Amino acid sequence: MGFLAFLILGLIAGAIAKLILPGKQGGGWLVTLLLGVVGAILGGWLGSLIFGVGLDEFWDLSTWLLAIAGAIIVLLIWGLITRNRSRTT
């Protein structure tokens, strides 16, 4: 998969992860792209480690499921890190 396809995959996976997770996640499209790409990398790594499949083809269902699952994990971690920043005391 090419670099541009991987960026598009990350952006879409990050956007889908934001739609799946309840509540309000901070960040705009740039943060969504970065978290989605990091999530796709994490999902591909975990998929190859656990299931023996990675991010091979752009139109493969396993690629999308792994990228979205990775993006959800990264968004959950991001939410835990940034949740205290939004509150003012």
mmCIF file of C-alpha atoms in Angstrom:
data_model
loop_
_atom_site.group_PDB
_atom_site.id
_atom_site.type_symbol
_atom_site.label_atom_id
_atom_site.label_comp_id
_atom_site.label_asym_id
_atom_site.label_seq_id
_atom_site.Cartn_x
_atom_site.Cartn_y
_atom_site.Cartn_z
ATOM 1 C CA MET A 1 0.000 0.000 0.000
ATOM 2 C CA GLY A 2 1.355 3.412 -0.915
ATOM 3 C CA PHE A 3 1.996 6.317 1.416
ATOM 4 C CA LEU A 4 -0.968 8.375 0.172
ATOM 5 C CA ALA A 5 -3.312 5.391 0.487
ATOM 6 C CA PHE A 6 -2.069 4.843 4.029
ATOM 7 C CA LEU A 7 -2.788 8.504 4.910
ATOM 8 C CA ILE A 8 -6.293 8.230 3.450
ATOM 9 C CA LEU A 9 -6.832 4.984 5.359
ATOM 10 C CA GLY A 10 -5.681 6.661 8.582
ATOM 11 C CA LEU A 11 -7.910 9.695 8.086
ATOM 12 C CA ILE A 12 -10.998 7.611 7.384
ATOM 13 C CA ALA A 13 -10.228 5.133 10.181
ATOM 14 C CA GLY A 14 -9.732 8.020 12.625
ATOM 15 C CA ALA A 15 -13.010 9.633 11.569
ATOM 16 C CA ILE A 16 -14.894 6.337 11.921
ATOM 17 C CA ALA A 17 -13.309 5.756 15.330
ATOM 18 C CA LYS A 18 -14.448 9.215 16.441
ATOM 19 C CA LEU A 19 -17.976 8.385 15.290
ATOM 20 C CA ILE A 20 -17.964 5.040 17.126
ATOM 21 C CA LEU A 21 -16.651 6.331 20.449
ATOM 22 C CA PRO A 22 -19.214 8.105 22.621
ATOM 23 C CA GLY A 23 -18.590 11.565 23.966
ATOM 24 C CA LYS A 24 -16.670 14.483 22.597
ATOM 25 C CA GLN A 25 -13.106 13.978 21.504
ATOM 26 C CA GLY A 26 -10.996 17.040 21.008
ATOM 27 C CA GLY A 27 -8.964 17.842 17.964
ATOM 28 C CA GLY A 28 -9.678 18.713 14.405
ATOM 29 C CA TRP A 29 -8.963 16.926 11.169
ATOM 30 C CA LEU A 30 -5.202 17.113 11.592
ATOM 31 C CA VAL A 31 -5.391 15.398 14.980
ATOM 32 C CA THR A 32 -7.839 12.878 13.505
ATOM 33 C CA LEU A 33 -5.383 12.154 10.685
ATOM 34 C CA LEU A 34 -2.449 11.737 13.051
ATOM 35 C CA LEU A 35 -4.371 9.557 15.509
ATOM 36 C CA GLY A 36 -5.830 7.530 12.656
ATOM 37 C CA VAL A 37 -2.418 6.901 11.101
ATOM 38 C CA VAL A 38 -0.941 5.958 14.481
ATOM 39 C CA GLY A 39 -3.973 3.752 15.073
ATOM 40 C CA ALA A 40 -3.570 2.090 11.678
ATOM 41 C CA ILE A 41 0.076 1.379 12.466
ATOM 42 C CA LEU A 42 -0.890 -0.022 15.877
ATOM 43 C CA GLY A 43 -3.739 -2.065 14.399
ATOM 44 C CA GLY A 44 -1.507 -3.465 11.672
ATOM 45 C CA TRP A 45 1.177 -4.374 14.186
ATOM 46 C CA LEU A 46 -1.290 -6.035 16.565
ATOM 47 C CA GLY A 47 -3.013 -7.816 13.685
ATOM 48 C CA SER A 48 0.239 -9.256 12.406
ATOM 49 C CA LEU A 49 1.304 -10.196 15.922
ATOM 50 C CA ILE A 50 -1.969 -11.833 17.011
ATOM 51 C CA PHE A 51 -3.725 -12.965 13.821
ATOM 52 C CA GLY A 52 -0.901 -13.125 11.293
ATOM 53 C CA VAL A 53 -2.514 -10.509 9.014
ATOM 54 C CA GLY A 54 -1.351 -6.973 8.439
ATOM 55 C CA LEU A 55 -2.261 -3.934 6.395
ATOM 56 C CA ASP A 56 -1.701 -5.429 2.957
ATOM 57 C CA GLU A 57 -4.327 -4.129 0.538
ATOM 58 C CA PHE A 58 -6.298 -0.895 0.712
ATOM 59 C CA TRP A 59 -9.635 -2.531 -0.170
ATOM 60 C CA ASP A 60 -9.210 -5.550 2.116
ATOM 61 C CA LEU A 61 -11.771 -5.779 4.935
ATOM 62 C CA SER A 62 -9.169 -6.949 7.458
ATOM 63 C CA THR A 63 -7.072 -3.855 6.710
ATOM 64 C CA TRP A 64 -9.986 -1.560 7.504
ATOM 65 C CA LEU A 65 -11.041 -3.450 10.628
ATOM 66 C CA LEU A 66 -7.502 -3.452 11.995
ATOM 67 C CA ALA A 67 -7.023 0.250 11.222
ATOM 68 C CA ILE A 68 -10.328 1.228 12.842
ATOM 69 C CA ALA A 69 -9.672 -0.940 15.906
ATOM 70 C CA GLY A 70 -6.206 0.566 16.258
ATOM 71 C CA ALA A 71 -7.616 4.076 15.886
ATOM 72 C CA ILE A 72 -10.207 3.364 18.598
ATOM 73 C CA ILE A 73 -7.445 2.201 20.944
ATOM 74 C CA VAL A 74 -5.364 5.304 20.210
ATOM 75 C CA LEU A 75 -8.392 7.599 20.677
ATOM 76 C CA LEU A 76 -9.167 5.972 24.032
ATOM 77 C CA ILE A 77 -5.584 6.543 25.157
ATOM 78 C CA TRP A 78 -5.684 10.109 23.785
ATOM 79 C CA GLY A 79 -8.903 10.744 25.726
ATOM 80 C CA LEU A 80 -7.312 9.520 28.949
ATOM 81 C CA ILE A 81 -4.288 11.753 28.414
ATOM 82 C CA THR A 82 -6.198 14.917 27.472
ATOM 83 C CA ARG A 83 -9.300 14.680 29.667
ATOM 84 C CA ASN A 84 -7.722 16.608 32.546
ATOM 85 C CA ARG A 85 -6.505 19.377 30.232
ATOM 86 C CA SER A 86 -10.026 20.499 29.373
ATOM 87 C CA ARG A 87 -10.998 21.120 33.008
ATOM 88 C CA THR A 88 -9.959 24.332 34.685
ATOM 89 C CA THR A 89 -9.530 24.473 38.448
#
